Amino acid sequence: MIHKAKAKKRKGFRQTPFRLPLWGVAVLITGYISVFLFGLVGNCSVLLVIKRLHRMKTATNYFISNLALADLLVLVFCLLPNLVSNIYIAWILGWFLCKTLPYIQGVTVCASVYSLVAISIERYVTIRLPFRYQITKEKAKKIIIAIWTWSFIVALPWVPYFDTYNADSEHPEMLFCVEKWPDSRKTWSNYYFLFGNFIMYYLLPLGIILICYLTVGFHAYSCTVILSDCNTKMKEIAHQKAKTAVTKTLLVIVFTFALSWLPLYIVTLRLKFGPETKSDLENDVISIIYPIAQWLGYLNSGVNPIVYSFINRKFRMGFYSICKCPGNQRQPLPTSQNRHPSDRRRINVIVLRETFVGNVNVREASMLYDSE
């Protein structure tokens, strides 16, 4: 969120308005703008493919498109303003943005995080409970509305407690955007961060994502592969490849989210619950680490399109069909009807759950993984 620096006099403010030396400012701008452009292109591509190709309008892709929209808003309302606040010592964006940006940032980050949660739950339900429950497109839309409603509610405490503050009477133009809780409620700021941010934005979502994908991963390793016209050795190879692909994808998803946001929460926990008085060395270290930790968090919004979309073959084919459409002639996505038999590379990992009804062995099957 917005960098909440200590409002105090800065020696040499008239000479330099920057928090970092010029080379540090250049590195910061390069890093932040690179993530912004990368995420802008990736998330816009996701939205474009899902919007223009009818067959991509599935329940899963509705969640992915909501994630792309939330990540776009994170890049616009979080990355860019925080780049400015990490460059300049004073707050230069005015009173109105000081009051509104923290709330908007909280809403967009929450929507992005819980879109990841929704995707993990949807995949868990699709794989583990295919015959008991289905998340249809209509249900997906309702869940998305619930995600945004929850995001608007959970970030509400940020609305009244941010304001501009002048710390130096000699420089009235030097304003800071800080949290200003009433004296009787100053400790509430720390506990709100702990429960309203660290737990609700990080630990709880991470726990749900981890449980869902661990279950899916174990499910992949306990399933049976069925491939027609293949010998036993081919089946074993295909099975191992499918399990490896599932495991790698799930590990990337979990670790990308966990490692992207962890440094920022560690630094903020230190600022919230550590000693008020810090040495000059610690202040200097935090002033360097904090922008990097924020950058890592925003990097998550930049790489989500790759993790959730571009690794999917059907999505890549949809993107290529849009980019290569001369005279608006779009090439259709490959299907089982128009694809040559030798090009069918689908690997279906089938879960066989055996139950016994009288003397009859009943097998219930569901598709676990599709390499396309």
GROMACS .gro file of N, CA and C in nm, residues 177-339:
model
  489
  177CYS      N    1   0.131   1.170   0.345
  177CYS     CA    2   0.004   1.098   0.351
  177CYS      C    3   0.021   0.985   0.451
  178VAL      N    4  -0.045   0.997   0.566
  178VAL     CA    5  -0.024   0.903   0.676
  178VAL      C    6  -0.158   0.858   0.735
  179GLU      N    7  -0.154   0.748   0.810
  179GLU     CA    8  -0.269   0.706   0.888
  179GLU      C    9  -0.280   0.794   1.012
  180LYS      N   10  -0.399   0.847   1.036
  180LYS     CA   11  -0.421   0.933   1.152
  180LYS      C   12  -0.539   0.879   1.231
  181TRP      N   13  -0.511   0.782   1.316
  181TRP     CA   14  -0.614   0.726   1.403
  181TRP      C   15  -0.629   0.813   1.527
  182PRO      N   16  -0.748   0.820   1.587
  182PRO     CA   17  -0.764   0.894   1.713
  182PRO      C   18  -0.670   0.838   1.820
  183ASP      N   19  -0.630   0.925   1.914
  183ASP     CA   20  -0.535   0.883   2.017
  183ASP      C   21  -0.583   0.760   2.092
  184SER      N   22  -0.713   0.753   2.117
  184SER     CA   23  -0.766   0.639   2.193
  184SER      C   24  -0.770   0.511   2.111
  185ARG      N   25  -0.744   0.522   1.980
  185ARG     CA   26  -0.754   0.405   1.894
  185ARG      C   27  -0.626   0.380   1.815
  186LYS      N   28  -0.515   0.433   1.862
  186LYS     CA   29  -0.391   0.419   1.785
  186LYS      C   30  -0.350   0.273   1.769
  187THR      N   31  -0.373   0.193   1.875
  187THR     CA   32  -0.336   0.052   1.863
  187THR      C   33  -0.426  -0.023   1.766
  188TRP      N   34  -0.545   0.035   1.737
  188TRP     CA   35  -0.635  -0.029   1.642
  188TRP      C   36  -0.571  -0.040   1.504
  189SER      N   37  -0.488   0.058   1.471
  189SER     CA   38  -0.421   0.055   1.340
  189SER      C   39  -0.339  -0.072   1.324
  190ASN      N   40  -0.263  -0.107   1.429
  190ASN     CA   41  -0.180  -0.227   1.422
  190ASN      C   42  -0.263  -0.354   1.413
  191TYR      N   43  -0.369  -0.359   1.493
  191TYR     CA   44  -0.451  -0.480   1.494
  191TYR      C   45  -0.535  -0.492   1.368
  192TYR      N   46  -0.574  -0.378   1.312
  192TYR     CA   47  -0.646  -0.385   1.185
  192TYR      C   48  -0.554  -0.438   1.076
  193PHE      N   49  -0.428  -0.392   1.077
  193PHE     CA   50  -0.334  -0.446   0.978
  193PHE      C   51  -0.315  -0.596   0.999
  194LEU      N   52  -0.303  -0.638   1.126
  194LEU     CA   53  -0.278  -0.779   1.155
  194LEU      C   54  -0.394  -0.867   1.110
  195PHE      N   55  -0.516  -0.829   1.147
  195PHE     CA   56  -0.632  -0.913   1.117
  195PHE      C   57  -0.696  -0.878   0.982
  196GLY      N   58  -0.707  -0.748   0.953
  196GLY     CA   59  -0.775  -0.707   0.831
  196GLY      C   60  -0.688  -0.717   0.708
  197ASN      N   61  -0.556  -0.713   0.725
  197ASN     CA   62  -0.465  -0.719   0.610
  197ASN      C   63  -0.387  -0.850   0.606
  198PHE      N   64  -0.302  -0.870   0.706
  198PHE     CA   65  -0.211  -0.984   0.703
  198PHE      C   66  -0.287  -1.117   0.700
  199ILE      N   67  -0.392  -1.129   0.781
  199ILE     CA   68  -0.467  -1.254   0.786
  199ILE      C   69  -0.565  -1.264   0.669
  200MET      N   70  -0.647  -1.160   0.649
  200MET     CA   71  -0.753  -1.168   0.549
  200MET      C   72  -0.701  -1.156   0.406
  201TYR      N   73  -0.587  -1.086   0.387
  201TYR     CA   74  -0.534  -1.066   0.252
  201TYR      C   75  -0.425  -1.167   0.217
  202TYR      N   76  -0.368  -1.234   0.318
  202TYR     CA   77  -0.252  -1.319   0.289
  202TYR      C   78  -0.266  -1.459   0.349
  203LEU      N   79  -0.271  -1.470   0.483
  203LEU     CA   80  -0.268  -1.602   0.545
  203LEU      C   81  -0.390  -1.686   0.509
  204LEU      N   82  -0.510  -1.628   0.522
  204LEU     CA   83  -0.632  -1.703   0.490
  204LEU      C   84  -0.637  -1.743   0.343
  205PRO      N   85  -0.618  -1.650   0.248
  205PRO     CA   86  -0.617  -1.692   0.107
  205PRO      C   87  -0.510  -1.795   0.075
  206LEU      N   88  -0.389  -1.775   0.132
  206LEU     CA   89  -0.281  -1.870   0.106
  206LEU      C   90  -0.317  -2.008   0.160
  207GLY      N   91  -0.379  -2.012   0.278
  207GLY     CA   92  -0.420  -2.140   0.335
  207GLY      C   93  -0.521  -2.212   0.248
  208ILE      N   94  -0.621  -2.138   0.198
  208ILE     CA   95  -0.723  -2.199   0.112
  208ILE      C   96  -0.662  -2.249  -0.018
  209ILE      N   97  -0.579  -2.164  -0.080
  209ILE     CA   98  -0.513  -2.203  -0.206
  209ILE      C   99  -0.426  -2.327  -0.185
  210LEU      N  100  -0.352  -2.328  -0.075
  210LEU     CA  101  -0.261  -2.440  -0.047
  210LEU      C  102  -0.339  -2.569  -0.026
  211ILE      N  103  -0.447  -2.564   0.051
  211ILE     CA  104  -0.526  -2.684   0.077
  211ILE      C  105  -0.588  -2.737  -0.053
  212CYS      N  106  -0.645  -2.647  -0.132
  212CYS     CA  107  -0.709  -2.690  -0.258
  212CYS      C  108  -0.609  -2.755  -0.352
  213TYR      N  109  -0.492  -2.692  -0.369
  213TYR     CA  110  -0.397  -2.745  -0.467
  213TYR      C  111  -0.320  -2.866  -0.414
  214LEU      N  112  -0.301  -2.874  -0.282
  214LEU     CA  113  -0.242  -2.996  -0.227
  214LEU      C  114  -0.334  -3.115  -0.250
  215THR      N  115  -0.464  -3.092  -0.229
  215THR     CA  116  -0.562  -3.199  -0.254
  215THR      C  117  -0.561  -3.241  -0.400
  216VAL      N  118  -0.558  -3.142  -0.490
  216VAL     CA  119  -0.553  -3.172  -0.633
  216VAL      C  120  -0.425  -3.247  -0.668
  217GLY      N  121  -0.313  -3.204  -0.610
  217GLY     CA  122  -0.186  -3.269  -0.638
  217GLY      C  123  -0.183  -3.414  -0.592
  218PHE      N  124  -0.231  -3.439  -0.470
  218PHE     CA  125  -0.237  -3.577  -0.422
  218PHE      C  126  -0.332  -3.661  -0.507
  219HIS      N  127  -0.439  -3.597  -0.552
  219HIS     CA  128  -0.535  -3.665  -0.638
  219HIS      C  129  -0.469  -3.707  -0.769
  220ALA      N  130  -0.383  -3.621  -0.822
  220ALA     CA  131  -0.315  -3.652  -0.947
  220ALA      C  132  -0.224  -3.773  -0.932
  221TYR      N  133  -0.161  -3.788  -0.817
  221TYR     CA  134  -0.068  -3.897  -0.796
  221TYR      C  135  -0.137  -4.029  -0.763
  222SER      N  136  -0.266  -4.023  -0.728
  222SER     CA  137  -0.337  -4.145  -0.692
  222SER      C  138  -0.431  -4.192  -0.801
  223CYS      N  139  -0.425  -4.128  -0.919
  223CYS     CA  140  -0.520  -4.161  -1.025
  223CYS      C  141  -0.461  -4.264  -1.121
  224THR      N  142  -0.548  -4.314  -1.209
  224THR     CA  143  -0.511  -4.412  -1.310
  224THR      C  144  -0.520  -4.349  -1.447
  225VAL      N  145  -0.425  -4.379  -1.533
  225VAL     CA  146  -0.424  -4.323  -1.669
  225VAL      C  147  -0.490  -4.420  -1.766
  226ILE      N  148  -0.576  -4.367  -1.852
  226ILE     CA  149  -0.637  -4.447  -1.958
  226ILE      C  150  -0.602  -4.383  -2.092
  227LEU      N  151  -0.525  -4.452  -2.173
  227LEU     CA  152  -0.491  -4.403  -2.307
  227LEU      C  153  -0.519  -4.516  -2.406
  228SER      N  154  -0.600  -4.488  -2.504
  228SER     CA  155  -0.633  -4.590  -2.602
  228SER      C  156  -0.516  -4.611  -2.698
  229ASP      N  157  -0.505  -4.736  -2.748
  229ASP     CA  158  -0.405  -4.771  -2.849
  229ASP      C  159  -0.263  -4.743  -2.801
  230CYS      N  160  -0.237  -4.764  -2.676
  230CYS     CA  161  -0.102  -4.746  -2.624
  230CYS      C  162  -0.065  -4.869  -2.542
  231ASN      N  163   0.060  -4.904  -2.544
  231ASN     CA  164   0.103  -5.015  -2.463
  231ASN      C  165   0.125  -4.970  -2.319
  232THR      N  166   0.156  -5.064  -2.233
  232THR     CA  167   0.169  -5.032  -2.091
  232THR      C  168   0.279  -4.931  -2.065
  233LYS      N  169   0.391  -4.946  -2.134
  233LYS     CA  170   0.502  -4.853  -2.114
  233LYS      C  171   0.463  -4.711  -2.153
  234MET      N  172   0.392  -4.698  -2.264
  234MET     CA  173   0.346  -4.566  -2.307
  234MET      C  174   0.253  -4.505  -2.203
  235LYS      N  175   0.167  -4.589  -2.146
  235LYS     CA  176   0.075  -4.540  -2.044
  235LYS      C  177   0.151  -4.487  -1.922
  236GLU      N  178   0.251  -4.561  -1.881
  236GLU     CA  179   0.328  -4.519  -1.765
  236GLU      C  180   0.400  -4.387  -1.791
  237ILE      N  181   0.457  -4.373  -1.910
  237ILE     CA  182   0.526  -4.249  -1.945
  237ILE      C  183   0.429  -4.132  -1.947
  238ALA      N  184   0.314  -4.153  -2.011
  238ALA     CA  185   0.213  -4.046  -2.017
  238ALA      C  186   0.164  -4.011  -1.878
  239HIS      N  187   0.146  -4.112  -1.794
  239HIS     CA  188   0.101  -4.088  -1.657
  239HIS      C  189   0.201  -4.002  -1.581
  240GLN      N  190   0.328  -4.037  -1.591
  240GLN     CA  191   0.431  -3.962  -1.521
  240GLN      C  192   0.441  -3.819  -1.573
  241LYS      N  193   0.429  -3.801  -1.705
  241LYS     CA  194   0.434  -3.666  -1.761
  241LYS      C  195   0.317  -3.583  -1.712
  242ALA      N  196   0.200  -3.643  -1.709
  242ALA     CA  197   0.081  -3.570  -1.664
  242ALA      C  198   0.095  -3.530  -1.518
  243LYS      N  199   0.141  -3.623  -1.434
  243LYS     CA  200   0.157  -3.593  -1.292
  243LYS      C  201   0.262  -3.484  -1.271
  244THR      N  202   0.370  -3.492  -1.347
  244THR     CA  203   0.475  -3.390  -1.336
  244THR      C  204   0.423  -3.253  -1.377
  245ALA      N  205   0.345  -3.249  -1.486
  245ALA     CA  206   0.289  -3.121  -1.532
  245ALA      C  207   0.195  -3.062  -1.429
  246VAL      N  208   0.109  -3.145  -1.372
  246VAL     CA  209   0.017  -3.097  -1.268
  246VAL      C  210   0.094  -3.043  -1.149
  247THR      N  211   0.192  -3.119  -1.102
  247THR     CA  212   0.268  -3.079  -0.984
  247THR      C  213   0.343  -2.948  -1.007
  248LYS      N  214   0.409  -2.936  -1.122
  248LYS     CA  215   0.484  -2.814  -1.151
  248LYS      C  216   0.392  -2.692  -1.156
  249THR      N  217   0.277  -2.708  -1.221
  249THR     CA  218   0.183  -2.596  -1.232
  249THR      C  219   0.134  -2.553  -1.095
  250LEU      N  220   0.098  -2.650  -1.011
  250LEU     CA  221   0.046  -2.617  -0.878
  250LEU      C  222   0.154  -2.553  -0.791
  251LEU      N  223   0.276  -2.603  -0.800
  251LEU     CA  224   0.385  -2.543  -0.723
  251LEU      C  225   0.411  -2.399  -0.766
  252VAL      N  226   0.409  -2.375  -0.897
  252VAL     CA  227   0.429  -2.239  -0.947
  252VAL      C  228   0.321  -2.146  -0.895
  253ILE      N  229   0.195  -2.192  -0.897
  253ILE     CA  230   0.083  -2.109  -0.852
  253ILE      C  231   0.099  -2.071  -0.705
  254VAL      N  232   0.125  -2.171  -0.620
  254VAL     CA  233   0.133  -2.146  -0.476
  254VAL      C  234   0.254  -2.060  -0.441
  255PHE      N  235   0.370  -2.095  -0.494
  255PHE     CA  236   0.491  -2.022  -0.458
  255PHE      C  237   0.493  -1.881  -0.517
  256THR      N  238   0.433  -1.863  -0.634
  256THR     CA  239   0.427  -1.728  -0.691
  256THR      C  240   0.351  -1.634  -0.600
  257PHE      N  241   0.234  -1.678  -0.553
  257PHE     CA  242   0.155  -1.594  -0.463
  257PHE      C  243   0.224  -1.575  -0.329
  258ALA      N  244   0.273  -1.684  -0.269
  258ALA     CA  245   0.332  -1.677  -0.135
  258ALA      C  246   0.456  -1.589  -0.133
  259LEU      N  247   0.546  -1.609  -0.227
  259LEU     CA  248   0.673  -1.537  -0.225
  259LEU      C  249   0.660  -1.394  -0.275
  260SER      N  250   0.559  -1.365  -0.356
  260SER     CA  251   0.543  -1.228  -0.406
  260SER      C  252   0.506  -1.132  -0.295
  261TRP      N  253   0.416  -1.174  -0.206
  261TRP     CA  254   0.364  -1.083  -0.104
  261TRP      C  255   0.433  -1.095   0.031
  262LEU      N  256   0.504  -1.206   0.057
  262LEU     CA  257   0.563  -1.227   0.189
  262LEU      C  258   0.661  -1.117   0.231
  263PRO      N  259   0.756  -1.073   0.146
  263PRO     CA  260   0.850  -0.969   0.190
  263PRO      C  261   0.781  -0.840   0.234
  264LEU      N  262   0.676  -0.798   0.164
  264LEU     CA  263   0.607  -0.674   0.200
  264LEU      C  264   0.540  -0.687   0.336
  265TYR      N  265   0.481  -0.802   0.364
  265TYR     CA  266   0.416  -0.820   0.494
  265TYR      C  267   0.519  -0.829   0.607
  266ILE      N  268   0.634  -0.888   0.580
  266ILE     CA  269   0.739  -0.894   0.682
  266ILE      C  270   0.787  -0.754   0.718
  267VAL      N  271   0.814  -0.672   0.617
  267VAL     CA  272   0.860  -0.535   0.642
  267VAL      C  273   0.753  -0.454   0.714
  268THR      N  274   0.627  -0.466   0.671
  268THR     CA  275   0.520  -0.389   0.733
  268THR      C  276   0.494  -0.434   0.876
  269LEU      N  277   0.505  -0.563   0.903
  269LEU     CA  278   0.492  -0.611   1.041
  269LEU      C  279   0.601  -0.552   1.129
  270ARG      N  280   0.721  -0.540   1.074
  270ARG     CA  281   0.830  -0.477   1.150
  270ARG      C  282   0.799  -0.331   1.178
  271LEU      N  283   0.746  -0.259   1.079
  271LEU     CA  284   0.713  -0.118   1.098
  271LEU      C  285   0.599  -0.100   1.197
  272LYS      N  286   0.502  -0.190   1.196
  272LYS     CA  287   0.385  -0.178   1.282
  272LYS      C  288   0.413  -0.218   1.426
  273PHE      N  289   0.485  -0.329   1.444
  273PHE     CA  290   0.499  -0.386   1.577
  273PHE      C  291   0.641  -0.377   1.632
  274GLY      N  292   0.735  -0.322   1.555
  274GLY     CA  293   0.870  -0.305   1.605
  274GLY      C  294   0.883  -0.179   1.689
  275PRO      N  295   1.001  -0.157   1.747
  275PRO     CA  296   1.024  -0.036   1.827
  275PRO      C  297   1.002   0.090   1.745
  276GLU      N  298   0.948   0.193   1.810
  276GLU     CA  299   0.924   0.320   1.741
  276GLU      C  300   1.054   0.382   1.695
  277THR      N  301   1.154   0.377   1.782
  277THR     CA  302   1.283   0.439   1.751
  277THR      C  303   1.372   0.341   1.676
  278LYS      N  304   1.416   0.382   1.560
  278LYS     CA  305   1.504   0.299   1.479
  278LYS      C  306   1.631   0.375   1.448
  279SER      N  307   1.739   0.302   1.431
  279SER     CA  308   1.866   0.364   1.399
  279SER      C  309   1.863   0.419   1.257
  280ASP      N  310   1.956   0.509   1.229
  280ASP     CA  311   1.964   0.564   1.093
  280ASP      C  312   1.991   0.454   0.991
  281LEU      N  313   2.072   0.355   1.031
  281LEU     CA  314   2.102   0.245   0.940
  281LEU      C  315   1.975   0.165   0.908
  282GLU      N  316   1.895   0.138   1.011
  282GLU     CA  317   1.772   0.062   0.988
  282GLU      C  318   1.675   0.141   0.901
  283ASN      N  319   1.666   0.272   0.924
  283ASN     CA  320   1.580   0.356   0.840
  283ASN      C  321   1.624   0.351   0.695
  284ASP      N  322   1.756   0.357   0.674
  284ASP     CA  323   1.807   0.352   0.537
  284ASP      C  324   1.779   0.217   0.471
  285VAL      N  325   1.796   0.109   0.549
  285VAL     CA  326   1.770  -0.025   0.494
  285VAL      C  327   1.624  -0.041   0.457
  286ILE      N  328   1.534   0.005   0.545
  286ILE     CA  329   1.390  -0.006   0.518
  286ILE      C  330   1.351   0.078   0.397
  287SER      N  331   1.413   0.196   0.384
  287SER     CA  332   1.380   0.282   0.269
  287SER      C  333   1.420   0.218   0.137
  288ILE      N  334   1.514   0.123   0.141
  288ILE     CA  335   1.554   0.051   0.020
  288ILE      C  336   1.471  -0.075   0.001
  289ILE      N  337   1.449  -0.149   0.111
  289ILE     CA  338   1.379  -0.277   0.102
  289ILE      C  339   1.231  -0.259   0.073
  290TYR      N  340   1.169  -0.155   0.132
  290TYR     CA  341   1.024  -0.139   0.119
  290TYR      C  342   0.979  -0.125  -0.027
  291PRO      N  343   1.041  -0.039  -0.108
  291PRO     CA  344   1.000  -0.032  -0.250
  291PRO      C  345   1.021  -0.163  -0.325
  292ILE      N  346   1.128  -0.237  -0.289
  292ILE     CA  347   1.152  -0.366  -0.354
  292ILE      C  348   1.043  -0.466  -0.316
  293ALA      N  349   1.004  -0.465  -0.188
  293ALA     CA  350   0.899  -0.556  -0.142
  293ALA      C  351   0.766  -0.523  -0.210
  294GLN      N  352   0.736  -0.395  -0.225
  294GLN     CA  353   0.615  -0.357  -0.298
  294GLN      C  354   0.622  -0.401  -0.444
  295TRP      N  355   0.737  -0.384  -0.504
  295TRP     CA  356   0.757  -0.424  -0.644
  295TRP      C  357   0.730  -0.573  -0.662
  296LEU      N  358   0.775  -0.655  -0.566
  296LEU     CA  359   0.751  -0.799  -0.574
  296LEU      C  360   0.602  -0.831  -0.567
  297GLY      N  361   0.530  -0.758  -0.480
  297GLY     CA  362   0.385  -0.778  -0.471
  297GLY      C  363   0.315  -0.746  -0.601
  298TYR      N  364   0.355  -0.636  -0.664
  298TYR     CA  365   0.293  -0.598  -0.791
  298TYR      C  366   0.337  -0.688  -0.905
  299LEU      N  367   0.455  -0.748  -0.891
  299LEU     CA  368   0.500  -0.843  -0.992
  299LEU      C  369   0.404  -0.961  -1.002
  300ASN      N  370   0.340  -0.995  -0.890
  300ASN     CA  371   0.241  -1.103  -0.891
  300ASN      C  372   0.128  -1.072  -0.989
  301SER      N  373   0.086  -0.945  -0.994
  301SER     CA  374  -0.019  -0.906  -1.088
  301SER      C  375   0.030  -0.908  -1.232
  302GLY      N  376   0.162  -0.898  -1.251
  302GLY     CA  377   0.219  -0.904  -1.385
  302GLY      C  378   0.235  -1.045  -1.437
  303VAL      N  379   0.264  -1.140  -1.347
  303VAL     CA  380   0.289  -1.277  -1.393
  303VAL      C  381   0.165  -1.365  -1.387
  304ASN      N  382   0.059  -1.320  -1.321
  304ASN     CA  383  -0.063  -1.401  -1.316
  304ASN      C  384  -0.116  -1.440  -1.454
  305PRO      N  385  -0.112  -1.351  -1.555
  305PRO     CA  386  -0.158  -1.394  -1.688
  305PRO      C  387  -0.080  -1.512  -1.743
  306ILE      N  388   0.049  -1.520  -1.712
  306ILE     CA  389   0.130  -1.632  -1.759
  306ILE      C  390   0.093  -1.759  -1.683
  307VAL      N  391   0.084  -1.747  -1.550
  307VAL     CA  392   0.059  -1.864  -1.466
  307VAL      C  393  -0.079  -1.923  -1.494
  308TYR      N  394  -0.179  -1.837  -1.514
  308TYR     CA  395  -0.316  -1.885  -1.523
  308TYR      C  396  -0.369  -1.893  -1.666
  309SER      N  397  -0.300  -1.835  -1.762
  309SER     CA  398  -0.356  -1.831  -1.897
  309SER      C  399  -0.260  -1.882  -2.003
  310PHE      N  400  -0.144  -1.820  -2.015
  310PHE     CA  401  -0.058  -1.848  -2.130
  310PHE      C  402   0.004  -1.987  -2.126
  311ILE      N  403   0.005  -2.054  -2.009
  311ILE     CA  404   0.054  -2.191  -2.006
  311ILE      C  405  -0.051  -2.288  -2.058
  312ASN      N  406  -0.173  -2.240  -2.080
  312ASN     CA  407  -0.281  -2.322  -2.134
  312ASN      C  408  -0.278  -2.316  -2.286
  313ARG      N  409  -0.271  -2.434  -2.349
  313ARG     CA  410  -0.255  -2.439  -2.495
  313ARG      C  411  -0.375  -2.378  -2.567
  314LYS      N  412  -0.495  -2.404  -2.517
  314LYS     CA  413  -0.613  -2.349  -2.582
  314LYS      C  414  -0.614  -2.197  -2.576
  315PHE      N  415  -0.569  -2.143  -2.465
  315PHE     CA  416  -0.563  -1.997  -2.456
  315PHE      C  417  -0.460  -1.941  -2.553
  316ARG      N  418  -0.344  -2.006  -2.561
  316ARG     CA  419  -0.241  -1.959  -2.654
  316ARG      C  420  -0.292  -1.964  -2.797
  317MET      N  421  -0.362  -2.071  -2.833
  317MET     CA  422  -0.416  -2.082  -2.968
  317MET      C  423  -0.520  -1.974  -2.993
  318GLY      N  424  -0.600  -1.943  -2.891
  318GLY     CA  425  -0.698  -1.835  -2.905
  318GLY      C  426  -0.631  -1.701  -2.925
  319PHE      N  427  -0.522  -1.678  -2.854
  319PHE     CA  428  -0.449  -1.552  -2.869
  319PHE      C  429  -0.387  -1.542  -3.008
  320TYR      N  430  -0.329  -1.653  -3.056
  320TYR     CA  431  -0.269  -1.653  -3.190
  320TYR      C  432  -0.375  -1.632  -3.297
  321SER      N  433  -0.493  -1.691  -3.277
  321SER     CA  434  -0.598  -1.678  -3.377
  321SER      C  435  -0.645  -1.533  -3.390
  322ILE      N  436  -0.642  -1.458  -3.280
  322ILE     CA  437  -0.679  -1.317  -3.285
  322ILE      C  438  -0.569  -1.234  -3.351
  323CYS      N  439  -0.444  -1.264  -3.315
  323CYS     CA  440  -0.331  -1.187  -3.369
  323CYS      C  441  -0.311  -1.212  -3.518
  324LYS      N  442  -0.344  -1.331  -3.566
  324LYS     CA  443  -0.317  -1.368  -3.704
  324LYS      C  444  -0.437  -1.355  -3.796
  325CYS      N  445  -0.542  -1.290  -3.749
  325CYS     CA  446  -0.665  -1.289  -3.829
  325CYS      C  447  -0.658  -1.180  -3.935
  326PRO      N  448  -0.617  -1.210  -4.061
  326PRO     CA  449  -0.615  -1.110  -4.167
  326PRO      C  450  -0.756  -1.083  -4.216
  327GLY      N  451  -0.790  -0.956  -4.225
  327GLY     CA  452  -0.923  -0.919  -4.272
  327GLY      C  453  -1.033  -0.973  -4.184
  328ASN      N  454  -1.003  -0.977  -4.050
  328ASN     CA  455  -1.100  -1.024  -3.952
  328ASN      C  456  -1.138  -1.171  -3.973
  329GLN      N  457  -1.055  -1.245  -4.046
  329GLN     CA  458  -1.080  -1.388  -4.062
  329GLN      C  459  -1.006  -1.460  -3.951
  330ARG      N  460  -1.077  -1.498  -3.850
  330ARG     CA  461  -1.014  -1.564  -3.737
  330ARG      C  462  -1.004  -1.713  -3.762
  331GLN      N  463  -0.891  -1.769  -3.727
  331GLN     CA  464  -0.875  -1.913  -3.738
  331GLN      C  465  -0.939  -1.978  -3.616
  332PRO      N  466  -1.018  -2.082  -3.637
  332PRO     CA  467  -1.083  -2.146  -3.523
  332PRO      C  468  -0.983  -2.220  -3.437
  333LEU      N  469  -1.017  -2.230  -3.310
  333LEU     CA  470  -0.934  -2.308  -3.220
  333LEU      C  471  -0.941  -2.455  -3.260
  334PRO      N  472  -0.835  -2.530  -3.238
  334PRO     CA  473  -0.837  -2.671  -3.275
  334PRO      C  474  -0.939  -2.748  -3.193
  335THR      N  475  -1.014  -2.835  -3.258
  335THR     CA  476  -1.111  -2.919  -3.189
  335THR      C  477  -1.087  -3.063  -3.229
  336SER      N  478  -1.159  -3.151  -3.166
  336SER     CA  479  -1.144  -3.293  -3.199
  336SER      C  480  -1.194  -3.323  -3.339
  337GLN      N  481  -1.280  -3.235  -3.396
  337GLN     CA  482  -1.332  -3.258  -3.529
  337GLN      C  483  -1.236  -3.211  -3.638
  338ASN      N  484  -1.172  -3.094  -3.618
  338ASN     CA  485  -1.089  -3.039  -3.724
  338ASN      C  486  -0.940  -3.065  -3.705
  339ARG      N  487  -0.904  -3.144  -3.606
  339ARG     CA  488  -0.764  -3.171  -3.582
  339ARG      C  489  -0.727  -3.306  -3.641
   0.00000   0.00000   0.00000
